[in-house]
Amino acid sequence: MLKKLILMGFIFLWVWLSGCATVRPWERESLSDPIMIMDENPIDSGVKQHYLDYREGSVGATGEQSGGCGCG
Amino acid sequence: MALPANKAGDVGVVNWRAAVWVCIIGFILPLSGQQLPDEELQANFSGYFDNYQVTVIYPNFALTRHLSESTAITGRYLVDLVSAASIRAGTGTTAGGENGEGDDGEFEKPGQSTGGQQADVVTAASGGGEGQIRLSDDVRNEFVLGVTRLIPNGTFALNGLYSKEHDYSSRTIAGTISQDFAEKNTTLQLGFVRSWDKVFPISKTWTRGANVETADATFSQILSTRLLSQFIFSYTKTNGQLADVYRTIKIAGPDSVIEYDPVSPYNRYRRAVSSRIVYRLNPLSSITLGYRYYWDSWDIRSHTISSLYQRHLSRFMTLGVGFRTYFQNEAFFFKSEYAAPEQYMTADSKLDKTYSTQLELKLTVDGGNEDGYLPFIDNDRLQYNFGLNWYRRHTDSPDWFTGLNVLSAVYFNVGIRYKF
Amino acid sequence: MSKIFGILLVITLAVFPKDAPQIGQPAPPFQGTTFDGKKIELNDFKGKVVLLDFWASWCVPCREEMPFLIDLYNRYHKSPFEIIAINIDTKLDNARKFMDQLSENIRFTVVKDSEQQIPPKYQINGMPTSVLIDKKGIIRFWHTGFKASYKEDYISEIDELLKE
């Protein structure tokens, strides 16, 4: 039940926020800066996430996609 | 295009016929004013060192080129050179279960040790005789080939991955489709991953499979000229040989210590939701905050909190400082000691009650600085990346090999990107 | 799980771009100042075919489009044709640095609009946006984004408007 509530909370928050504001194309100068991009270097992020995934018991929802390895 | 509901016995999280249709549609849809990933060559040299005597060096290379205005191709190669004391330690064997599943879907029945020479550990021998110098105890090679195609208001990408090491191989296909809405203020991205893995430990005579299927959805929303948000939900189903047979369970018998192979449930269902925001503090800096909640069918629950502060030190140099903390509880079948053999047993510290912290430093140097002192900095197509992470993990139970509760690790990365 | 994934997939695939509604409408008038300090307004160019281009130095396809605009101007400058490039950088130095780096100087009109007052008049939906205005001041063609394959379309459209 708690998990469903958390999931619904995320979906509701997203739907609500998506109607909040529209930033026009000419207003995006600030957003084009690399420090505003969430995964500006996905390969670097993926390699870092790789060693975390194999030291901890959780995976997923990081924005990275990867295959398997026998890392222990 | 509605997908049929999973029937009992269905393996697929994602209906694979629908996935094939998505691939076909992704390649015939007309173009739009979207952008492909930049054409670039990226080379990184990364290293990992910890107090559990594990060292991993992993150089990796990636190349992206445009085949046409609407299609880009990416190739990547990574090699893990692993040096680990646990691999170099002596070899023992355990009599584990035979190939295939046991009754009731359990994958393995506990086996008993044939009497190892060294009571401490059971590991894989990596080959090589006395007197030989080895650069590493294990080598993993990973190859990735992918294609990205523009579709109306979005992109479609498909990647194939092959990974091979001396006791494990993985074949993976991964795809994403993304779509922009509301004048690109909103992006929805769907992803799927399917892996077919094979496990063939050196200390065993069998080969077993392990399957991974993942589906994820990412919602990105521009909230203002200074604030971005993102929500991700992922669902992963794994089954097969999920236990690491190198980490045996030692149970004191009446006369001796008996070593058993670990046994885990055949299936594991893993879910996670996360949220991130990026906020522009001022023209020079931004802060990223993230939270992830994870839960799975082995009763592990975890919370991950992360933050990253980035600041332009100059027009060409950007510094990032990040902090991450993580908490998880133990799997339902994890015990620090087993008094007697049980249906499920594990010595994997990843399944123990854990908390960890990580401090990250990263520096990006962009080329194009004609006033710079270094000659290779003035090319504006180049970018240099430097990263240093300090990681510390505490487990309730000591590690099966080192006997330590605290793992301390350092990770570094040096990379270069060249945009064509 | 599959149902949710399927619904999201349908939403993802069901979005297609629409034609700009401004085609066939009179081009909204505007006034501005060029980087040379000259004051101009759109009405000054009536009787000419005008390519109105919205661009910024932080926009990668805009940077890729600029050399093509220079070629277009060289091709048509003896005809009743003008290019007006509206720059919307908030920091004009960034725009100047980019223009200085070009291999060939820009000879057409570049208007500085750091206050970003002109784009809302045209309701542009992407960067860059190129609007072709005929000799009577009517918007006839609209391009959002830039790719090399658009070049031939631009040329045939300008030829068509010049023949009128």
XYZ file of C-alpha atoms in Angstrom:
656
model
C 0.000 0.000 0.000
C 2.823 2.391 0.882
C 4.592 1.589 -2.373
C 1.438 2.324 -4.374
C 0.986 5.599 -2.537
C 4.577 6.618 -3.250
C 4.177 5.719 -6.932
C 0.893 7.580 -7.222
C 2.466 10.518 -5.454
C 5.239 10.659 -8.024
C 2.796 10.429 -10.943
C 0.502 13.078 -9.461
C 3.413 15.390 -8.811
C 4.626 15.002 -12.363
C 1.185 15.620 -13.913
C 0.690 18.665 -11.684
C 4.099 20.109 -12.391
C 3.787 19.562 -16.144
C 0.926 22.046 -16.230
C 2.719 24.630 -14.143
C 4.891 26.490 -16.588
C 5.918 26.515 -20.188
C 9.372 27.795 -20.934
C 9.473 29.131 -24.486
C 12.287 28.108 -26.824
C 13.979 31.518 -26.705
C 14.064 31.421 -22.892
C 16.253 28.323 -22.718
C 19.682 29.932 -22.707
C 20.192 29.069 -19.059
C 19.025 25.492 -19.583
C 21.523 24.873 -22.385
C 24.437 25.260 -19.967
C 26.154 21.880 -19.325
C 25.731 22.362 -15.554
C 21.954 22.272 -16.104
C 21.983 19.007 -18.030
C 21.220 16.006 -15.842
C 23.450 13.476 -17.563
C 25.830 15.562 -19.604
C 28.310 12.671 -19.786
C 26.252 9.458 -19.737
C 29.257 7.205 -20.316
C 31.052 8.611 -17.273
C 27.850 8.340 -15.194
C 27.353 4.761 -16.327
C 30.861 3.680 -15.331
C 30.456 5.218 -11.858
C 27.055 3.612 -11.402
C 28.586 0.264 -12.411
C 30.728 -0.032 -9.304
C 27.903 1.146 -7.042
C 25.496 -1.454 -8.421
C 27.976 -4.190 -7.533
C 28.630 -2.965 -4.006
C 25.013 -2.377 -3.019
C 21.812 -4.340 -3.245
C 19.753 -1.901 -5.345
C 19.512 -1.259 -9.053
C 17.384 0.887 -11.297
C 15.904 4.367 -11.631
C 19.275 5.980 -12.166
C 18.862 6.771 -15.859
C 21.521 4.215 -16.836
C 20.988 1.099 -18.883
C 23.513 -1.677 -18.720
C 24.057 -5.327 -19.241
C 25.329 -7.973 -16.915
C 28.649 -8.978 -15.527
C 29.851 -11.449 -12.983
C 31.264 -8.697 -10.822
C 31.242 -9.529 -7.173
C -0.788 -0.400 -29.253
C -1.923 -2.249 -26.137
C 0.278 -4.979 -24.805
C -1.396 -8.168 -23.619
C -1.374 -8.748 -19.893
C 1.146 -11.198 -18.564
C -0.238 -14.678 -18.333
C 0.884 -17.168 -15.790
C 4.162 -18.591 -16.950
C 5.030 -15.579 -19.135
C 8.636 -14.668 -18.678
C 8.396 -11.286 -20.367
C 8.015 -8.059 -18.503
C 7.680 -6.507 -21.938
C 5.787 -8.217 -24.751
C 8.574 -8.924 -27.227
C 6.372 -8.851 -30.309
C 5.353 -5.329 -29.370
C 9.007 -4.428 -28.799
C 9.840 -5.635 -32.326
C 7.012 -3.494 -33.721
C 8.371 -0.488 -31.843
C 11.756 -1.111 -33.454
C 10.190 -1.322 -36.933
C 8.061 1.793 -36.391
C 11.042 3.645 -34.971
C 12.890 3.164 -38.219
C 10.165 4.156 -40.664
C 8.679 7.198 -38.964
C 9.492 10.519 -40.651
C 11.957 12.932 -39.162
C 11.489 16.023 -37.094
C 13.562 18.932 -35.831
C 15.305 16.849 -33.188
C 18.995 16.358 -32.538
C 21.090 13.230 -32.653
C 23.833 12.673 -30.063
C 26.968 14.609 -30.937
C 29.587 12.979 -33.120
C 32.420 12.390 -30.725
C 35.209 10.126 -29.617
C 35.516 9.535 -25.898
C 38.325 7.764 -24.079
C 38.391 7.207 -20.329
C 40.815 5.598 -17.955
C 39.168 4.626 -14.679
C 40.422 2.846 -11.615
C 38.924 1.444 -8.448
C 40.817 0.454 -5.286
C 39.457 -0.727 -1.965
C 40.617 -2.135 1.356
C 39.094 -5.506 0.503
C 42.145 -5.830 -1.754
C 40.206 -5.384 -4.963
C 41.692 -3.283 -7.711
C 39.929 -2.698 -10.999
C 41.381 -0.763 -13.869
C 38.950 -0.061 -16.660
C 39.853 1.815 -19.740
C 36.924 2.427 -22.043
C 36.358 3.994 -25.442
C 33.259 5.210 -27.237
C 32.709 6.551 -30.732
C 29.546 8.145 -32.131
C 29.150 8.975 -35.815
C 26.216 10.124 -37.892
C 25.262 7.780 -40.713
C 22.750 10.314 -42.022
C 20.819 13.328 -40.749
C 18.462 11.039 -38.927
C 20.642 8.150 -37.791
C 23.681 7.876 -35.560
C 25.714 4.837 -34.643
C 27.670 4.351 -31.410
C 30.325 1.798 -30.585
C 31.836 1.284 -27.160
C 34.514 -0.982 -25.726
C 35.323 -1.414 -22.056
C 37.738 -3.766 -20.355
C 37.737 -4.524 -16.615
C 41.127 -5.656 -15.356
C 40.356 -7.062 -11.926
C 42.950 -7.853 -9.340
C 41.551 -9.361 -6.165
C 43.132 -11.180 -3.257
C 40.050 -13.341 -3.004
C 40.761 -14.617 -6.500
C 44.422 -15.214 -5.817
C 43.754 -17.171 -2.608
C 43.731 -20.967 -2.714
C 41.090 -23.111 -4.371
C 38.622 -25.427 -2.765
C 35.590 -27.070 -4.227
C 32.130 -27.726 -3.027
C 29.764 -30.330 -4.261
C 26.869 -28.240 -5.334
C 23.611 -29.116 -7.009
C 23.446 -30.494 -10.493
C 22.519 -28.450 -13.556
C 19.062 -27.058 -13.772
C 16.426 -26.231 -11.257
C 15.670 -28.129 -8.129
C 12.189 -28.873 -6.851
C 9.699 -26.031 -6.388
C 11.713 -23.797 -8.653
C 14.691 -23.503 -6.307
C 17.765 -23.394 -8.354
C 20.168 -25.367 -6.221
C 20.343 -27.674 -3.292
C 23.040 -27.136 -0.692
C 26.153 -29.120 -1.296
C 28.919 -30.108 0.979
C 32.590 -29.397 0.797
C 34.943 -32.112 -0.326
C 37.376 -30.822 2.265
C 39.279 -27.781 1.118
C 42.891 -27.262 1.985
C 42.308 -23.755 3.162
C 39.436 -23.293 5.487
C 39.123 -19.555 4.937
C 37.961 -19.088 1.407
C 36.733 -20.775 -1.710
C 37.602 -18.855 -4.806
C 38.212 -19.248 -8.467
C 41.701 -19.848 -9.683
C 42.506 -17.490 -12.492
C 45.096 -19.667 -14.104
C 48.804 -19.099 -14.479
C 51.569 -20.983 -12.774
C 54.077 -20.082 -10.120
C 56.525 -17.376 -11.025
C 54.263 -15.874 -13.721
C 53.537 -12.187 -13.521
C 49.852 -11.457 -13.999
C 48.549 -8.009 -14.701
C 45.157 -9.024 -13.421
C 43.285 -11.910 -11.907
C 40.247 -11.517 -14.101
C 39.561 -9.689 -17.336
C 36.129 -8.691 -18.564
C 35.628 -7.388 -22.059
C 32.470 -5.509 -22.969
C 31.389 -4.481 -26.450
C 28.431 -2.243 -27.194
C 26.988 -1.316 -30.556
C 24.035 1.007 -30.806
C 21.985 3.033 -33.236
C 19.915 6.172 -32.608
C 17.206 7.278 -34.975
C 15.206 10.493 -34.969
C 11.427 10.169 -34.911
C 8.782 12.941 -34.811
C 9.503 15.013 -31.707
C 11.817 12.406 -30.283
C 14.406 9.703 -30.669
C 14.589 5.941 -30.760
C 17.732 4.064 -29.752
C 18.700 0.418 -29.786
C 21.887 -1.014 -28.254
C 23.393 -4.478 -28.202
C 25.946 -5.449 -25.574
C 28.212 -8.461 -25.241
C 30.314 -8.981 -22.130
C 32.688 -11.858 -21.451
C 34.926 -12.850 -18.566
C 36.406 -16.165 -17.582
C 33.336 -17.310 -15.670
C 30.480 -15.149 -16.937
C 29.057 -13.954 -20.225
C 26.212 -11.588 -20.970
C 24.247 -10.754 -24.075
C 22.023 -7.715 -23.719
C 19.685 -5.745 -25.896
C 18.483 -2.357 -24.708
C 16.200 0.161 -26.314
C 14.746 3.551 -25.545
C 12.108 5.693 -27.186
C 11.664 9.299 -26.174
C 9.073 11.891 -27.054
C 8.815 15.598 -26.373
C 5.573 17.373 -25.464
C 4.432 20.885 -24.648
C 7.062 22.682 -26.740
C 9.743 20.353 -25.404
C 9.005 21.284 -21.816
C 8.078 17.672 -21.123
C 9.843 14.523 -22.242
C 8.673 10.978 -21.788
C 11.222 8.214 -22.272
C 10.537 4.505 -22.176
C 13.329 1.972 -21.946
C 13.679 -1.781 -21.959
C 16.627 -4.073 -21.318
C 16.833 -7.815 -21.829
C 19.918 -9.786 -20.823
C 20.735 -13.420 -21.399
C 23.583 -14.274 -19.056
C 25.576 -17.471 -18.575
C 27.372 -18.380 -15.368
C 30.146 -20.991 -15.478
C 32.257 -20.783 -12.318
C 35.708 -22.270 -12.525
C 35.159 -24.205 -9.316
C 32.124 -25.934 -10.828
C 31.445 -28.235 -13.719
C 28.125 -26.690 -14.735
C 26.903 -23.758 -16.808
C 23.685 -22.037 -15.781
C 21.647 -19.186 -17.117
C 20.540 -15.922 -15.567
C 17.971 -13.642 -17.173
C 17.349 -9.954 -16.645
C 14.416 -7.959 -17.983
C 13.969 -4.301 -17.189
C 11.392 -1.710 -18.158
C 11.688 1.902 -17.143
C 9.839 5.160 -17.676
C 11.404 8.578 -17.307
C 9.444 11.828 -17.131
C 11.457 15.009 -17.501
C 9.849 18.392 -16.968
C 11.163 21.915 -17.367
C 9.559 23.837 -14.529
C 11.106 27.256 -15.140
C 14.114 28.858 -16.795
C 16.081 27.780 -13.708
C 14.530 24.490 -12.636
C 14.358 21.044 -14.204
C 12.827 17.919 -12.741
C 12.884 14.253 -13.551
C 11.016 11.194 -12.302
C 12.094 7.656 -13.102
C 10.336 4.385 -12.430
C 12.003 1.070 -13.166
C 10.969 -2.557 -12.861
C 13.449 -5.410 -13.156
C 12.818 -9.115 -13.162
C 15.773 -11.435 -12.745
C 15.841 -15.191 -12.525
C 18.248 -18.057 -12.767
C 21.653 -18.427 -11.159
C 21.569 -15.336 -8.964
C 23.783 -16.530 -6.112
C 27.549 -16.035 -6.188
C 28.842 -19.589 -5.640
C 32.353 -18.415 -4.810
C 31.151 -17.103 -1.472
C 30.407 -20.235 0.459
C 28.511 -20.648 3.694
C 30.487 -22.214 6.519
C 28.458 -24.133 9.039
C 30.075 -25.770 12.017
C 29.368 -29.471 12.033
C 29.982 -31.890 14.915
C 33.584 -32.513 13.852
C 34.456 -29.917 11.259
C 33.355 -26.844 9.400
C 31.282 -27.730 6.375
C 31.084 -25.385 3.430
C 27.871 -25.031 1.465
C 27.050 -23.293 -1.775
C 24.809 -20.265 -1.384
C 21.220 -20.695 -2.508
C 18.941 -17.836 -3.429
C 15.356 -17.718 -4.672
C 15.052 -18.378 -8.397
C 13.270 -15.077 -9.070
C 13.921 -11.562 -7.920
C 11.541 -8.680 -8.711
C 13.112 -5.265 -8.253
C 11.425 -1.862 -8.360
C 12.693 1.650 -7.917
C 11.340 5.177 -8.164
C 13.529 8.226 -8.176
C 13.247 11.948 -8.507
C 15.862 14.552 -9.371
C 15.846 18.296 -9.710
C 18.453 20.653 -11.115
C 18.260 24.255 -9.957
C 20.281 27.173 -11.267
C 21.510 29.055 -8.234
C 23.134 31.881 -10.204
C 24.736 32.367 -13.638
C 27.778 30.373 -12.528
C 26.421 27.463 -10.496
C 23.727 24.863 -10.160
C 22.691 22.200 -7.689
C 21.257 18.761 -8.416
C 19.310 16.900 -5.723
C 18.081 13.354 -6.055
C 16.221 10.713 -4.077
C 15.597 7.061 -4.940
C 13.433 4.503 -3.156
C 14.005 0.854 -4.011
C 12.203 -2.302 -2.997
C 12.336 -5.915 -4.123
C 10.907 -9.368 -3.573
C 13.822 -10.350 -1.348
C 12.543 -7.725 1.101
C 15.393 -5.312 0.542
C 14.345 -1.667 0.898
C 16.748 1.164 0.292
C 16.944 4.934 0.226
C 19.493 6.857 -1.811
C 19.992 10.583 -1.387
C 22.365 12.412 -3.701
C 23.462 15.941 -4.384
C 25.846 17.603 -6.811
C 26.980 21.226 -6.782
C 28.572 22.480 -10.006
C 30.248 25.799 -10.566
C 32.007 27.424 -13.514
C 35.442 28.441 -12.269
C 36.108 30.151 -15.586
C 34.749 30.064 -19.109
C 36.651 26.811 -19.643
C 36.704 25.092 -16.277
C 33.852 23.639 -14.241
C 34.098 22.043 -10.816
C 31.577 19.619 -9.348
C 31.282 18.452 -5.740
C 28.844 15.680 -4.948
C 27.662 13.739 -1.917
C 25.664 10.545 -1.852
C 24.309 8.499 1.020
C 22.608 5.128 0.918
C 20.729 2.929 3.400
C 19.361 -0.560 2.931
C 18.067 -3.369 5.101
C 19.011 -7.034 4.692
C 17.371 -9.608 2.451
C 14.893 -11.875 4.207
C 17.233 -14.867 4.010
C 20.452 -13.115 4.939
C 22.104 -14.168 8.185
C 25.537 -13.417 9.503
C 25.774 -17.056 10.635
C 23.755 -20.123 9.789
C 23.440 -22.713 12.543
C 22.163 -25.304 10.096
C 21.570 -25.512 6.330
C 18.473 -23.601 5.263
C 16.397 -23.370 2.100
C 18.059 -20.063 1.156
C 21.522 -19.029 2.334
C 23.902 -16.310 1.253
C 27.247 -14.769 2.177
C 26.838 -11.858 -0.232
C 27.448 -8.627 1.641
C 25.299 -6.752 -0.891
C 22.315 -8.420 0.697
C 23.260 -7.374 4.226
C 22.008 -4.348 6.126
C 24.162 -1.564 4.747
C 24.763 2.122 4.718
C 27.257 3.959 2.551
C 28.498 7.442 1.795
C 30.317 8.806 -1.192
C 32.065 12.088 -1.817
C 32.657 13.034 -5.440
C 34.893 15.637 -7.028
C 34.868 16.289 -10.744
C 36.625 18.790 -12.940
C 35.817 19.525 -16.573
C 38.209 21.508 -18.719
C 36.974 22.668 -22.111
C 39.359 23.422 -24.942
C 39.343 26.675 -26.849
C 41.278 28.710 -24.330
C 43.760 30.449 -26.600
C 45.282 32.225 -23.630
C 45.962 28.938 -21.836
C 49.444 27.767 -21.060
C 48.965 24.196 -22.208
C 49.182 23.682 -25.986
C 46.501 21.035 -26.199
C 43.908 23.168 -24.447
C 43.338 25.616 -27.303
C 41.368 23.171 -29.458
C 37.700 23.921 -28.804
C 36.667 20.442 -29.934
C 38.375 18.864 -26.911
C 37.130 18.385 -23.370
C 39.047 16.861 -20.466
C 37.329 15.236 -17.503
C 38.796 14.345 -14.139
C 36.940 12.619 -11.358
C 37.745 11.355 -7.885
C 35.301 9.529 -5.631
C 35.737 8.365 -2.032
C 33.325 5.615 -1.083
C 32.705 4.050 2.298
C 30.284 1.231 2.997
C 29.376 -0.304 6.336
C 27.712 -3.710 6.597
C 26.251 -5.192 9.766
C 28.095 -8.466 9.198
C 31.780 -8.779 8.358
C 32.798 -9.483 4.792
C 33.158 -13.205 3.956
C 36.790 -12.830 2.838
C 38.372 -9.945 4.707
C 36.345 -10.168 7.900
C 35.899 -6.393 7.814
C 32.659 -4.483 8.272
C 33.769 -1.322 6.529
C 34.751 -1.127 2.895
C 36.689 1.977 1.902
C 37.265 2.627 -1.757
C 38.662 5.227 -4.068
C 37.566 5.599 -7.667
C 39.244 7.883 -10.169
C 38.611 8.744 -13.792
C 40.578 10.634 -16.409
C 38.839 11.170 -19.717
C 38.977 13.048 -22.964
C 36.198 13.858 -25.405
C 36.723 15.012 -28.948
C 33.767 16.400 -30.900
C 34.023 16.023 -34.662
C 2.983 -3.664 -15.727
C 2.700 -4.421 -19.452
C -0.554 -2.417 -19.663
C 1.060 0.637 -18.096
C 4.054 0.319 -20.395
C 1.737 -0.046 -23.389
C -0.297 3.029 -22.511
C 2.863 5.082 -22.129
C 4.109 3.714 -25.455
C 0.910 4.795 -27.234
C 1.202 8.285 -25.744
C 4.826 8.422 -26.863
C 4.079 7.474 -30.444
C 0.886 9.493 -30.846
C 2.527 12.901 -31.044
C 3.214 14.432 -34.435
C 4.344 17.950 -35.320
C 1.704 20.353 -36.636
C 2.040 23.025 -39.309
C 2.777 26.529 -38.027
C -0.551 28.398 -37.866
C 1.078 31.668 -38.909
C 1.468 30.703 -42.576
C -0.709 32.941 -44.742
C -0.885 35.619 -42.039
C 0.780 39.037 -42.252
C 4.178 39.031 -40.576
C 3.923 40.833 -37.219
C 5.790 44.157 -37.437
C 8.723 44.856 -35.157
C 11.484 47.373 -34.576
C 15.028 46.675 -33.500
C 18.628 47.795 -33.391
C 21.399 46.030 -35.289
C 24.802 45.151 -33.858
C 26.097 48.130 -35.872
C 23.776 50.426 -33.940
C 21.361 51.020 -36.833
C 17.624 51.154 -36.098
C 15.468 49.089 -38.423
C 11.871 47.924 -38.698
C 10.296 45.149 -40.748
C 8.283 47.581 -42.882
C 11.563 48.980 -44.240
C 11.883 45.763 -46.255
C 8.461 45.709 -47.911
C 8.777 44.856 -51.595
C 11.569 42.399 -50.818
C 11.535 38.717 -49.959
C 12.673 38.500 -46.333
C 14.146 35.530 -44.539
C 13.603 36.218 -40.835
C 15.797 33.971 -38.707
C 15.681 33.613 -34.906
C 18.999 32.365 -33.507
C 21.289 32.325 -30.480
C 24.946 31.471 -29.920
C 23.988 28.844 -27.324
C 21.862 26.957 -29.850
C 23.917 24.318 -31.711
C 21.759 24.018 -34.875
C 21.648 27.836 -35.045
C 25.444 27.855 -35.198
C 25.368 25.224 -37.928
C 22.824 27.235 -39.907
C 24.743 30.516 -39.921
C 27.287 29.616 -42.647
C 24.362 28.536 -44.838
C 22.637 31.885 -44.307
C 25.842 33.608 -45.391
C 25.850 31.464 -48.567
C 22.188 32.282 -49.194
C 22.878 35.986 -48.868
C 25.815 35.730 -51.286
C 23.577 33.879 -53.737
C 20.604 36.256 -53.630
C 21.853 39.653 -52.424
C 21.532 41.160 -55.889
C 17.865 40.136 -55.965
C 15.112 41.856 -53.942
C 15.980 39.642 -50.989
C 17.110 40.330 -47.422
C 18.032 38.237 -44.409
C 17.175 39.600 -40.967
C 18.754 37.491 -38.236
C 17.263 38.164 -34.808
C 19.755 37.259 -32.092
C 18.220 36.557 -28.680
C 21.390 36.069 -26.579
C 21.012 37.801 -23.217
C 24.790 38.326 -23.243
C 25.667 40.119 -26.471
C 29.367 39.326 -26.083
C 28.611 35.662 -26.681
C 26.892 36.508 -29.961
C 29.750 38.810 -31.013
C 32.357 36.126 -30.218
C 30.484 33.596 -32.308
C 30.117 35.967 -35.265
C 33.805 36.898 -35.073
C 34.747 33.201 -35.298
C 32.937 32.681 -38.600
C 35.195 32.166 -41.589
C 33.254 34.758 -43.592
C 31.844 38.029 -42.310
C 28.094 38.452 -42.033
C 26.853 41.120 -44.410
C 23.136 40.836 -43.793
C 21.153 42.489 -41.017
C 21.650 41.076 -37.521
C 19.322 42.529 -34.889
C 20.128 42.281 -31.182
C 17.125 41.356 -29.072
C 18.568 40.572 -25.650
C 15.217 41.589 -24.116
C 13.594 38.830 -26.235
C 10.651 40.964 -27.337
C 10.400 39.878 -30.984
C 10.093 36.031 -30.648
C 6.756 36.185 -28.745
C 5.249 38.168 -31.636
C 5.951 35.232 -33.936
C 5.245 32.480 -31.367
C 8.274 30.523 -32.519
C 8.298 26.921 -31.339
C 11.950 26.014 -31.656
C 15.440 27.283 -32.253
C 16.402 28.193 -34.884
C 13.210 29.282 -36.609
C 13.334 30.644 -40.127
C 10.346 32.472 -41.571
C 10.087 33.356 -45.254
C 8.025 36.524 -45.870
C 6.934 37.486 -49.378
C 7.128 40.920 -50.966
C 3.684 41.801 -49.615
C 4.659 41.006 -46.044
C 2.806 37.673 -45.779
C 4.364 34.670 -44.045
C 4.658 31.959 -46.653
C 7.102 29.334 -45.358
C 8.212 28.298 -41.868
C 11.173 26.159 -40.794
C 11.892 24.980 -37.269
C 15.333 23.568 -36.606
C 18.047 23.143 -39.207
C 19.449 20.214 -41.156
C 21.555 20.090 -44.299
C 18.609 18.590 -46.186
C 16.610 21.794 -45.611
C 18.973 23.816 -47.837
C 17.355 22.838 -51.112
C 13.907 23.629 -49.702
C 15.057 27.121 -48.740
C 16.456 27.743 -52.220
C 13.365 26.539 -54.067
C 11.086 28.555 -51.745
C 13.095 31.748 -52.185
C 13.138 31.227 -55.953
C 9.362 30.831 -55.903
C 8.843 34.020 -53.887
C 11.250 36.028 -56.034
C 9.333 35.069 -59.172
C 6.113 36.612 -57.794
